CSV table of C-alpha atoms and ligand atoms in Angstrom, one decimal:
chain,number,residue,atom,x,y,z
J,1,MET,CA,-5.3,-0.3,23.1
J,2,GLY,CA,-8.5,-2.2,23.4
J,3,PHE,CA,-9.9,-0.4,20.4
J,4,ILE,CA,-6.8,-1.0,18.3
J,5,LEU,CA,-7.0,-4.7,19.1
J,6,ALA,CA,-10.7,-4.9,18.2
J,7,ALA,CA,-10.2,-3.1,14.9
J,8,ALA,CA,-7.1,-5.1,14.1
J,9,GLY,CA,-9.1,-8.2,14.9
J,10,SER,CA,-11.7,-7.1,12.3
J,11,ALA,CA,-9.0,-6.3,9.7
J,12,VAL,CA,-6.8,-9.4,10.1
J,13,GLY,CA,-8.5,-12.4,8.8
J,14,LEU,CA,-9.0,-14.6,5.8
J,15,GLY,CA,-8.4,-11.5,3.6
J,16,ASN,CA,-4.7,-11.6,4.7
J,17,VAL,CA,-4.0,-15.4,4.7
J,18,TRP,CA,-6.5,-16.8,2.1
J,19,ARG,CA,-7.3,-13.9,-0.2
J,20,PHE,CA,-4.1,-11.9,-0.4
J,21,PRO,CA,-1.7,-14.7,-1.6
J,22,TYR,CA,-4.0,-16.0,-4.3
J,23,VAL,CA,-4.9,-12.5,-5.6
J,24,THR,CA,-1.2,-11.7,-5.7
J,25,GLY,CA,-0.6,-15.0,-7.5
J,26,GLU,CA,-3.3,-14.2,-10.1
J,27,ASN,CA,-1.9,-10.7,-10.7
J,28,GLY,CA,1.7,-11.4,-11.4
J,29,GLY,CA,3.4,-11.0,-8.0
J,30,GLY,CA,5.9,-8.3,-7.2
J,31,ALA,CA,4.4,-5.4,-9.0
J,32,PHE,CA,1.0,-6.2,-7.5
J,33,LEU,CA,2.6,-6.2,-4.0
J,34,LEU,CA,4.1,-2.7,-4.5
J,35,ILE,CA,0.9,-1.3,-5.9
J,36,TYR,CA,-1.1,-2.9,-3.1
J,37,LEU,CA,1.1,-1.4,-0.4
J,38,GLY,CA,1.1,2.0,-2.2
J,39,ILE,CA,-2.7,2.0,-2.1
J,40,VAL,CA,-2.9,0.7,1.5
J,41,PHE,CA,-0.7,3.5,2.9
J,42,SER,CA,-2.3,6.3,0.9
J,43,ILE,CA,-5.9,5.7,0.1
J,44,GLY,CA,-6.5,2.9,2.5
J,45,VAL,CA,-5.3,4.5,5.7
J,46,SER,CA,-7.0,7.8,4.7
J,47,VAL,CA,-10.4,6.2,4.2
J,48,LEU,CA,-9.9,4.3,7.4
J,49,ILE,CA,-9.4,7.6,9.2
J,50,ALA,CA,-12.5,9.0,7.5
J,51,GLU,CA,-14.7,6.1,8.5
J,52,LEU,CA,-13.5,6.3,12.1
J,53,ILE,CA,-14.3,10.0,12.2
J,54,ILE,CA,-17.8,9.4,10.9
J,55,GLY,CA,-18.4,6.6,13.4
J,56,ARG,CA,-16.9,8.4,16.4
J,57,SER,CA,-18.6,11.7,15.9
J,58,THR,CA,-22.1,10.2,15.5
J,59,GLN,CA,-21.9,7.1,17.7
J,60,LEU,CA,-24.3,5.5,15.2
J,61,ASP,CA,-24.5,2.8,12.6
J,62,PRO,CA,-23.5,3.7,9.0
J,63,ALA,CA,-27.0,4.6,7.7
J,64,GLY,CA,-27.8,6.6,10.9
J,65,ALA,CA,-24.4,8.3,10.9
J,66,PHE,CA,-24.9,9.6,7.3
J,67,ARG,CA,-28.5,10.7,8.1
J,68,LYS,CA,-27.4,12.6,11.2
J,69,LEU,CA,-24.4,14.3,9.6
J,70,ALA,CA,-25.9,15.1,6.2
J,71,GLY,CA,-29.3,13.6,5.3
J,72,GLY,CA,-30.3,13.9,1.6
J,73,ALA,CA,-29.2,10.8,-0.4
J,74,TRP,CA,-26.2,10.1,1.8
J,75,PRO,CA,-27.9,7.5,4.0
J,76,LEU,CA,-28.1,5.4,0.8
J,77,VAL,CA,-24.3,4.9,1.2
J,78,GLY,CA,-25.1,3.4,4.6
J,79,TYR,CA,-27.7,1.0,3.2
J,80,MET,CA,-25.2,-0.1,0.5
J,81,SER,CA,-22.7,-0.8,3.3
J,82,ILE,CA,-25.1,-2.9,5.2
J,83,LEU,CA,-26.0,-5.0,2.2
J,84,THR,CA,-22.4,-5.4,1.3
J,85,ALA,CA,-21.5,-6.5,4.8
J,86,PHE,CA,-24.2,-9.2,4.6
J,87,VAL,CA,-23.1,-10.5,1.2
J,88,ILE,CA,-19.4,-10.6,2.3
J,89,LEU,CA,-20.4,-12.4,5.5
J,90,SER,CA,-22.1,-15.1,3.5
J,91,PHE,CA,-19.2,-16.2,1.4
J,92,TYR,CA,-16.7,-15.4,4.2
J,93,CYS,CA,-18.4,-18.1,6.4
J,94,VAL,CA,-18.0,-20.6,3.6
J,95,ILE,CA,-14.2,-20.1,3.5
J,96,ALA,CA,-14.0,-19.9,7.2
J,97,GLY,CA,-15.8,-23.2,7.3
J,98,TRP,CA,-12.9,-24.6,5.2
J,99,THR,CA,-10.4,-23.5,7.9
J,100,VAL,CA,-12.4,-25.3,10.6
J,101,ALA,CA,-12.6,-28.4,8.4
J,102,TYR,CA,-8.9,-28.3,7.7
J,103,MET,CA,-8.2,-28.0,11.4
J,104,ALA,CA,-10.2,-31.2,12.0
J,105,LYS,CA,-8.6,-32.9,9.0
J,106,SER,CA,-5.1,-32.0,10.2
J,107,ILE,CA,-5.8,-33.7,13.5
J,108,ALA,CA,-7.1,-36.7,11.7
J,109,GLY,CA,-4.0,-36.5,9.5
J,110,SER,CA,-6.0,-36.9,6.3
J,111,VAL,CA,-4.8,-33.9,4.4
J,112,LEU,CA,-1.1,-33.6,5.2
J,113,LEU,CA,0.3,-35.2,2.1
J,114,SER,CA,3.5,-34.0,0.6
J,115,ASP,CA,2.3,-34.8,-2.9
J,116,LEU,CA,0.8,-31.6,-4.2
J,117,GLU,CA,-1.5,-33.3,-6.6
J,118,GLN,CA,-3.0,-35.5,-3.9
J,119,VAL,CA,-3.5,-32.4,-1.7
J,120,GLY,CA,-5.1,-30.6,-4.6
J,121,SER,CA,-7.5,-33.4,-5.4
J,122,ALA,CA,-8.4,-33.9,-1.6
J,123,PHE,CA,-9.2,-30.2,-1.6
J,124,ASP,CA,-11.4,-30.5,-4.7
J,125,THR,CA,-13.2,-33.5,-3.4
J,126,PHE,CA,-13.9,-31.5,-0.2
J,127,ILE,CA,-15.1,-28.2,-1.6
J,128,THR,CA,-17.3,-29.8,-4.3
J,129,ASP,CA,-19.0,-32.1,-1.8
J,130,PRO,CA,-22.7,-31.1,-1.4
J,131,LEU,CA,-22.8,-31.7,2.3
J,132,GLU,CA,-19.5,-31.6,4.2
J,133,PRO,CA,-18.5,-27.9,3.5
J,134,VAL,CA,-22.1,-26.8,4.1
J,135,LEU,CA,-22.1,-28.3,7.5
J,136,TYR,CA,-18.8,-26.5,8.4
J,137,THR,CA,-20.4,-23.3,7.1
J,138,ALA,CA,-23.4,-23.8,9.3
J,139,LEU,CA,-21.1,-24.4,12.3
J,140,PHE,CA,-19.2,-21.2,11.5
J,141,VAL,CA,-22.3,-19.1,11.0
J,142,GLY,CA,-23.6,-20.4,14.3
J,143,LEU,CA,-20.3,-19.5,16.1
J,144,THR,CA,-20.5,-16.0,14.7
J,145,VAL,CA,-24.0,-15.5,15.9
J,146,PHE,CA,-23.1,-17.0,19.3
J,147,VAL,CA,-20.2,-14.6,19.8
J,148,ALA,CA,-22.2,-11.6,18.6
J,149,LEU,CA,-25.0,-12.4,21.0
J,150,GLY,CA,-22.6,-11.2,23.7
J,151,GLY,CA,-22.2,-14.5,25.5
J,152,ILE,CA,-18.5,-14.6,24.9
J,153,ALA,CA,-17.8,-11.4,23.1
J,154,ASN,CA,-15.5,-10.2,25.9
J,155,GLY,CA,-14.0,-13.7,26.2
J,156,ILE,CA,-13.2,-13.9,22.5
J,157,GLU,CA,-11.6,-10.5,22.6
J,158,ARG,CA,-9.5,-11.4,25.5
J,159,ALA,CA,-8.6,-14.8,23.9
J,160,ALA,CA,-7.7,-13.0,20.7
J,161,ARG,CA,-5.1,-10.9,22.5
J,162,LEU,CA,-3.2,-14.2,23.1
J,163,LEU,CA,-4.1,-16.0,20.0
J,164,MET,CA,-3.3,-13.3,17.4
J,165,PRO,CA,0.3,-13.0,18.5
J,166,ALA,CA,0.4,-16.8,18.3
J,167,LEU,CA,-0.8,-16.6,14.7
J,168,PHE,CA,1.9,-14.1,14.0
J,169,ILE,CA,4.6,-16.3,15.5
J,170,ILE,CA,3.4,-19.4,13.7
J,171,LEU,CA,3.4,-17.4,10.4
J,172,LEU,CA,7.0,-16.5,11.1
J,173,VAL,CA,7.9,-20.1,11.6
J,174,LEU,CA,6.1,-21.0,8.3
J,175,VAL,CA,7.9,-18.3,6.4
J,176,ALA,CA,11.2,-19.8,7.6
J,177,ARG,CA,10.1,-23.3,6.5
J,178,SER,CA,8.7,-22.1,3.2
J,179,VAL,CA,11.6,-20.0,1.9
J,180,THR,CA,14.1,-22.8,2.7
J,181,LEU,CA,12.2,-25.4,0.6
J,182,ASP,CA,14.0,-26.5,-2.5
J,183,GLY,CA,13.2,-24.2,-5.4
J,184,ALA,CA,11.6,-21.6,-3.2
J,185,VAL,CA,13.8,-18.7,-4.3
J,186,GLU,CA,11.9,-18.5,-7.5
J,187,GLY,CA,8.7,-17.8,-5.5
J,188,VAL,CA,10.5,-15.3,-3.4
J,189,ALA,CA,11.5,-13.5,-6.5
J,190,PHE,CA,8.0,-13.7,-8.0
J,191,PHE,CA,6.7,-12.1,-4.8
J,192,LEU,CA,9.3,-9.4,-4.2
J,193,GLN,CA,10.6,-8.5,-7.7
J,194,PRO,CA,8.2,-6.2,-9.5
J,195,ASP,CA,7.6,-6.8,-13.1
J,196,PHE,CA,5.6,-3.8,-14.3
J,197,THR,CA,5.0,-5.2,-17.8
J,198,LYS,CA,2.2,-7.3,-16.2
J,199,VAL,CA,0.3,-4.3,-14.8
J,200,THR,CA,-3.1,-3.6,-16.3
J,201,TRP,CA,-6.2,-1.7,-15.1
J,202,GLY,CA,-7.4,-5.0,-13.9
J,203,THR,CA,-4.3,-5.4,-11.7
J,204,LEU,CA,-5.0,-1.9,-10.1
J,205,LEU,CA,-8.6,-2.8,-9.5
J,206,ALA,CA,-7.6,-6.1,-7.9
J,207,ALA,CA,-5.2,-4.3,-5.6
J,208,LEU,CA,-7.7,-1.6,-4.7
J,209,GLY,CA,-10.4,-4.3,-3.9
J,210,GLN,CA,-7.9,-6.3,-1.9
J,211,ALA,CA,-6.9,-3.2,0.1
J,212,PHE,CA,-10.5,-2.4,1.0
J,213,PHE,CA,-11.4,-6.0,1.8
J,214,SER,CA,-8.4,-6.5,4.0
J,215,LEU,CA,-8.8,-3.2,5.9
J,216,SER,CA,-12.5,-3.8,6.3
J,217,LEU,CA,-13.3,-0.6,4.4
J,218,GLY,CA,-16.1,0.7,2.2
J,219,MET,CA,-18.9,-1.3,4.0
J,220,GLY,CA,-19.4,0.4,7.3
J,221,ALA,CA,-17.4,-1.9,9.6
J,222,MET,CA,-15.0,0.8,10.6
J,223,ILE,CA,-17.8,3.3,10.9
J,224,THR,CA,-19.5,0.9,13.2
J,225,TYR,CA,-16.3,0.3,15.2
J,226,GLY,CA,-15.7,4.1,15.3
J,227,SER,CA,-19.1,4.5,16.8
J,228,TYR,CA,-17.9,2.4,19.8
J,229,MET,CA,-14.8,4.7,20.2
J,230,HIS,CA,-14.7,7.2,23.1
J,231,ARG,CA,-14.7,10.9,22.4
J,232,HIS,CA,-11.0,11.6,22.6
J,233,ASP,CA,-9.6,8.3,21.5
J,234,ASP,CA,-6.6,8.7,19.1
J,235,ILE,CA,-8.0,8.1,15.6
J,236,ALA,CA,-4.7,8.7,13.7
J,237,GLY,CA,-2.6,6.4,15.9
J,238,SER,CA,-5.2,3.7,15.8
J,239,ALA,CA,-5.7,3.8,12.1
J,240,LEU,CA,-1.9,3.6,11.5
J,241,ALA,CA,-1.4,0.8,13.9
J,242,VAL,CA,-4.2,-1.3,12.3
J,243,THR,CA,-2.9,-0.6,8.8
J,244,VAL,CA,0.6,-1.6,9.6
J,245,LEU,CA,-0.4,-4.7,11.3
J,246,ASP,CA,-2.8,-5.8,8.6
J,247,ALA,CA,-0.2,-5.2,5.8
J,248,LEU,CA,2.4,-7.0,7.8
J,249,VAL,CA,0.3,-10.1,8.2
J,250,ALA,CA,-0.6,-10.1,4.5
J,251,VAL,CA,3.1,-9.9,3.5
J,252,LEU,CA,4.0,-12.7,5.8
J,253,ALA,CA,1.2,-14.9,4.4
J,254,GLY,CA,2.5,-14.1,0.9
J,255,LEU,CA,6.0,-15.2,2.0
J,256,VAL,CA,4.6,-18.5,3.2
J,257,ILE,CA,2.4,-19.3,0.3
J,258,LEU,CA,4.1,-18.1,-2.8
J,259,PRO,CA,7.6,-19.6,-2.3
J,260,ALA,CA,5.9,-22.9,-1.5
J,261,VAL,CA,3.8,-22.7,-4.7
J,262,PHE,CA,7.0,-22.5,-6.7
J,263,ALA,CA,8.9,-25.1,-4.7
J,264,PHE,CA,6.1,-27.6,-5.2
J,265,GLY,CA,5.6,-26.8,-8.8
J,266,ALA,CA,2.1,-25.4,-8.5
J,267,THR,CA,0.7,-22.5,-10.4
J,268,PRO,CA,0.5,-19.1,-8.6
J,269,SER,CA,-2.7,-18.3,-10.5
J,270,ALA,CA,-4.5,-21.3,-9.2
J,271,GLY,CA,-7.2,-19.2,-7.6
J,272,PRO,CA,-9.1,-19.3,-4.2
J,273,GLY,CA,-7.8,-22.8,-3.4
J,274,LEU,CA,-4.1,-21.6,-3.4
J,275,THR,CA,-3.6,-21.4,0.4
J,276,PHE,CA,-5.4,-24.6,1.0
J,277,ILE,CA,-3.4,-26.7,-1.5
J,278,THR,CA,0.0,-25.4,-0.5
J,279,LEU,CA,-0.2,-25.2,3.3
J,280,PRO,CA,-0.8,-28.9,3.9
J,281,SER,CA,2.3,-29.7,1.8
J,282,ILE,CA,4.4,-27.3,3.8
J,283,PHE,CA,3.2,-28.8,7.1
J,284,ALA,CA,3.8,-32.3,5.7
J,285,GLN,CA,7.5,-31.3,5.5
J,286,MET,CA,7.7,-30.1,9.1
J,287,PRO,CA,8.4,-32.0,12.3
J,288,PHE,CA,5.2,-32.3,14.3
J,289,GLY,CA,3.4,-31.2,11.1
J,290,SER,CA,-0.1,-32.3,12.0
J,291,PHE,CA,0.1,-30.6,15.4
J,292,PHE,CA,1.3,-27.3,13.8
J,293,ALA,CA,-1.3,-27.6,11.0
J,294,ALA,CA,-4.1,-28.1,13.5
J,295,LEU,CA,-2.8,-25.2,15.6
J,296,PHE,CA,-2.5,-23.0,12.5
J,297,PHE,CA,-5.9,-23.6,11.2
J,298,PHE,CA,-7.4,-23.1,14.6
J,299,LEU,CA,-5.7,-19.7,14.9
J,300,LEU,CA,-6.8,-18.8,11.4
J,301,ALA,CA,-10.4,-19.8,12.3
J,302,ILE,CA,-10.2,-17.5,15.3
J,303,ALA,CA,-8.9,-14.7,13.2
J,304,ALA,CA,-11.8,-15.3,10.7
J,305,LEU,CA,-14.2,-15.3,13.6
J,306,THR,CA,-13.1,-11.8,14.9
J,307,SER,CA,-13.7,-10.6,11.3
J,308,SER,CA,-17.0,-12.3,10.7
J,309,VAL,CA,-18.3,-11.0,14.0
J,310,ALA,CA,-17.4,-7.5,12.8
J,311,LEU,CA,-19.4,-8.1,9.6
J,312,LEU,CA,-22.4,-9.3,11.5
J,313,GLU,CA,-22.1,-6.4,13.9
J,314,VAL,CA,-22.6,-4.0,11.0
J,315,VAL,CA,-26.0,-5.6,10.3
J,316,ILE,CA,-26.9,-5.9,14.0
J,317,THR,CA,-26.0,-2.3,14.9
J,318,TYR,CA,-28.1,-1.1,11.9
J,319,PHE,CA,-31.2,-2.9,13.0
J,320,MET,CA,-30.7,-2.0,16.6
J,321,ASP,CA,-30.0,1.7,16.0
J,322,GLU,CA,-32.7,2.1,13.4
J,323,GLY,CA,-35.5,-0.1,14.7
J,324,GLU,CA,-34.5,-0.5,18.4
J,325,ALA,CA,-34.9,-4.2,17.7
J,326,ASN,CA,-33.9,-6.9,20.1
J,327,ARG,CA,-30.3,-8.0,19.7
J,328,THR,CA,-31.0,-11.8,19.9
J,329,LYS,CA,-33.8,-11.6,17.3
J,330,VAL,CA,-31.6,-9.6,14.9
J,331,ALA,CA,-28.5,-11.7,15.3
J,332,VAL,CA,-30.4,-15.0,14.8
J,333,GLY,CA,-32.4,-13.6,11.9
J,334,ALA,CA,-29.2,-12.2,10.2
J,335,GLY,CA,-27.5,-15.6,10.8
J,336,VAL,CA,-30.3,-17.5,9.1
J,337,ALA,CA,-30.3,-15.1,6.2
J,338,THR,CA,-26.5,-15.4,5.9
J,339,PHE,CA,-26.7,-19.1,5.9
J,340,ALA,CA,-29.4,-19.1,3.2
J,341,LEU,CA,-27.0,-17.2,0.9
J,342,ALA,CA,-23.9,-19.2,2.0
J,343,VAL,CA,-25.4,-22.5,1.0
J,344,PRO,CA,-25.7,-21.8,-2.7
J,345,ALA,CA,-22.3,-20.0,-2.5
J,346,SER,CA,-20.8,-23.2,-1.2
J,347,LEU,CA,-22.7,-25.4,-3.6
J,348,SER,CA,-21.6,-23.2,-6.5
J,349,LEU,CA,-18.2,-24.9,-6.3
J,350,GLY,CA,-19.8,-28.3,-6.9
J,351,ILE,CA,-23.3,-29.3,-7.9
J,352,MET,CA,-24.3,-25.7,-8.7
J,353,SER,CA,-21.3,-24.8,-10.8
J,354,GLY,CA,-23.3,-24.6,-13.9
J,355,PHE,CA,-25.0,-21.5,-12.6
J,356,THR,CA,-22.7,-18.5,-13.4
J,357,ILE,CA,-23.0,-14.7,-13.2
J,358,GLY,CA,-20.8,-12.9,-15.7
J,359,GLY,CA,-18.7,-16.1,-16.2
J,360,ASN,CA,-18.2,-16.6,-12.4
J,361,VAL,CA,-19.8,-19.2,-10.2
J,362,LEU,CA,-21.8,-17.7,-7.4
J,363,LEU,CA,-19.1,-17.6,-4.7
J,364,ASP,CA,-16.7,-15.9,-7.0
J,365,ALA,CA,-19.4,-13.5,-8.3
J,366,LEU,CA,-20.3,-12.4,-4.7
J,367,ASP,CA,-16.7,-11.8,-3.9
J,368,TYR,CA,-16.1,-9.9,-7.2
J,369,MET,CA,-19.2,-7.7,-6.8
J,370,THR,CA,-18.3,-6.7,-3.3
J,371,SER,CA,-14.5,-6.5,-3.3
J,372,ASN,CA,-14.2,-5.0,-6.8
J,373,ILE,CA,-17.4,-2.9,-7.0
J,374,THR,CA,-19.3,-2.0,-3.9
J,375,LEU,CA,-16.3,-1.7,-1.5
J,376,PRO,CA,-14.3,0.7,-3.7
J,377,LEU,CA,-17.6,2.6,-4.5
J,378,GLY,CA,-18.3,2.8,-0.7
J,379,GLY,CA,-14.8,4.1,-0.1
J,380,LEU,CA,-15.1,6.6,-2.9
J,381,LEU,CA,-18.4,8.0,-1.4
J,382,VAL,CA,-16.9,8.1,2.1
J,383,ALA,CA,-14.0,10.2,0.7
J,384,LEU,CA,-16.3,12.5,-1.2
J,385,PHE,CA,-18.5,12.9,1.9
J,386,MET,CA,-15.6,13.6,4.2
J,387,GLY,CA,-13.7,15.9,1.8
J,388,TRP,CA,-16.6,17.9,0.3
J,389,SER,CA,-19.6,17.7,2.6
J,390,LEU,CA,-18.2,17.4,6.2
J,391,LYS,CA,-15.0,19.3,5.5
J,392,HIS,CA,-13.7,21.2,8.6
J,393,LYS,CA,-16.2,19.4,10.9
J,394,GLY,CA,-14.5,16.2,10.0
J,395,GLU,CA,-11.1,17.7,10.5
J,396,GLU,CA,-11.9,19.0,14.0
J,397,GLU,CA,-13.1,15.5,14.9
J,398,PHE,CA,-9.9,14.0,13.4
J,399,VAL,CA,-7.4,16.2,15.4
J,400,ASP,CA,-9.4,15.8,18.7
J,401,GLY,CA,-7.4,13.1,20.5
J,402,SER,CA,-4.7,12.7,17.9
J,403,ALA,CA,-1.3,14.4,18.3
J,404,LEU,CA,-0.8,15.4,14.6
J,405,ALA,CA,1.6,17.6,12.7
J,406,PRO,CA,-0.3,20.1,10.6
J,407,ALA,CA,1.4,18.8,7.5
J,408,LEU,CA,-0.1,15.3,8.1
J,409,VAL,CA,-3.6,16.8,8.4
J,410,SER,CA,-3.0,18.6,5.1
J,411,ALA,CA,-1.7,15.4,3.5
J,412,TRP,CA,-4.8,13.5,4.7
J,413,ARG,CA,-7.1,16.3,3.5
J,414,PHE,CA,-5.4,16.3,0.0
J,415,ILE,CA,-5.8,12.5,-0.3
J,416,ILE,CA,-9.4,12.5,0.9
J,417,ARG,CA,-10.5,15.4,-1.3
J,418,TYR,CA,-8.6,14.7,-4.5
J,419,VAL,CA,-6.4,11.6,-4.7
J,420,ALA,CA,-8.8,9.0,-3.3
J,421,PRO,CA,-11.9,10.1,-5.3
J,422,LEU,CA,-10.0,10.5,-8.6
J,423,ALA,CA,-7.9,7.4,-8.3
J,424,ILE,CA,-10.8,5.2,-7.2
J,425,ALA,CA,-13.1,6.5,-9.9
J,426,LEU,CA,-10.4,6.0,-12.6
J,427,ILE,CA,-9.5,2.5,-11.5
J,428,LEU,CA,-13.2,1.5,-11.2
J,429,ILE,CA,-14.1,2.8,-14.6
J,430,ASN,CA,-11.2,1.3,-16.4
J,431,GLY,CA,-10.9,-1.8,-14.3
J,432,LEU,CA,-14.5,-2.7,-14.9
J,433,GLY,CA,-14.0,-2.1,-18.6
J,434,PHE,CA,-16.3,0.9,-19.1
J,435,ILE,CA,-13.7,2.5,-21.3
I,1,LIG,N1,-10.9,-7.6,6.7
I,1,LIG,C1,-11.3,-8.9,6.9
I,1,LIG,C2,-10.3,-9.9,6.4
I,1,LIG,O1,-9.3,-9.5,5.9
I,1,LIG,C3,-12.6,-9.1,6.2
I,1,LIG,C4,-13.6,-8.1,6.6
I,1,LIG,C5,-14.1,-7.3,5.6
I,1,LIG,C6,-14.1,-8.0,7.9
I,1,LIG,C7,-15.0,-6.3,5.9
I,1,LIG,C8,-15.0,-7.0,8.2
I,1,LIG,C9,-15.4,-6.2,7.3
I,1,LIG,O2,-10.4,-11.0,6.5
């Protein structure tokens, strides 16, 4: 149970509440949702199982795990993982900083306006400011390092056991408020009625990237978490529980944000700001709105914290397992490096917006490079490694501790050996426009 909660804490975060609704909005709604769920419950859960197996069997960080199991060039996958974790952590802390800021602003009552245009311009003013969001980012990086230093790691985990169900309940309340807004039905239809004419390779890549991001796959986090599992812990049951919970929270968040987008006359393809421009207007139309808003952003910040700690843990575990370095030094060093990349990422929305990579400002480029390239690539390599290099050694580890029907093991083997590598490769090649 403790492991499931920790792994779910890593999975459930900004990916569900901030990223999922806007990526769904950008990709046409219902068809994207179906494709997303299809990927999550086939490739996603299978790669999650594979990562847990790699971690549990070696009890090591990603690079060390690959070295111990196979050697050759495989540890390179581990190094890519660690670099990816670091890059994600940097922009993740920027967005997480926004949630802390919005908690403060909700208490002050300065953002809860029912006029969407005003909410939108308040948001723009905030994220383009050269100082304010950077300070909140610093605060969040600091919190992440503090938790990872062990001071309150147990405390946060215990607190999360209460706070995560609270987040869940408040999401349910928000769903009820959002879908009963005037004009919300159109948004519900947008989210739940698939229109497959909108599906392109780009849609598939976005769904794949979102699945990996949300389940914390393809960058070593679940290998690292697996390395903290006990020998006979149930891998299959844990993986399934985490996957179901994570998907459920994403769907609820979609049911909060997208109906409201339509009710307020916003555009679903508005991008990364979508959650932050619609939520305040929803709260503005609720009794005790500023109390609920502050509570919600607080809970979201805690959910983000349990995810950012997981990301930092990948980096820390690597340096500790590899170099036997001192935890405090590694955590503080990684925190400083993270902040050094987070600052330009934050500024890229304002004074540094002139600097673009492939047409994206830095924050979007870092997100794109990780979510849509290195995470799927990492997942592809994990699948190949498990299916073709480890083979029955991996399977023995899988069934140890899990009560599994043989048919399920076969299905998993089939997905890991054939479906996942082929589908990911095809989607990556076409989605990135190589063909
Ligand atoms: N899965 C987390 C989220 O959805 C983000 C994350 C990615 C955390 C990778 C750890 C590792 O917010």
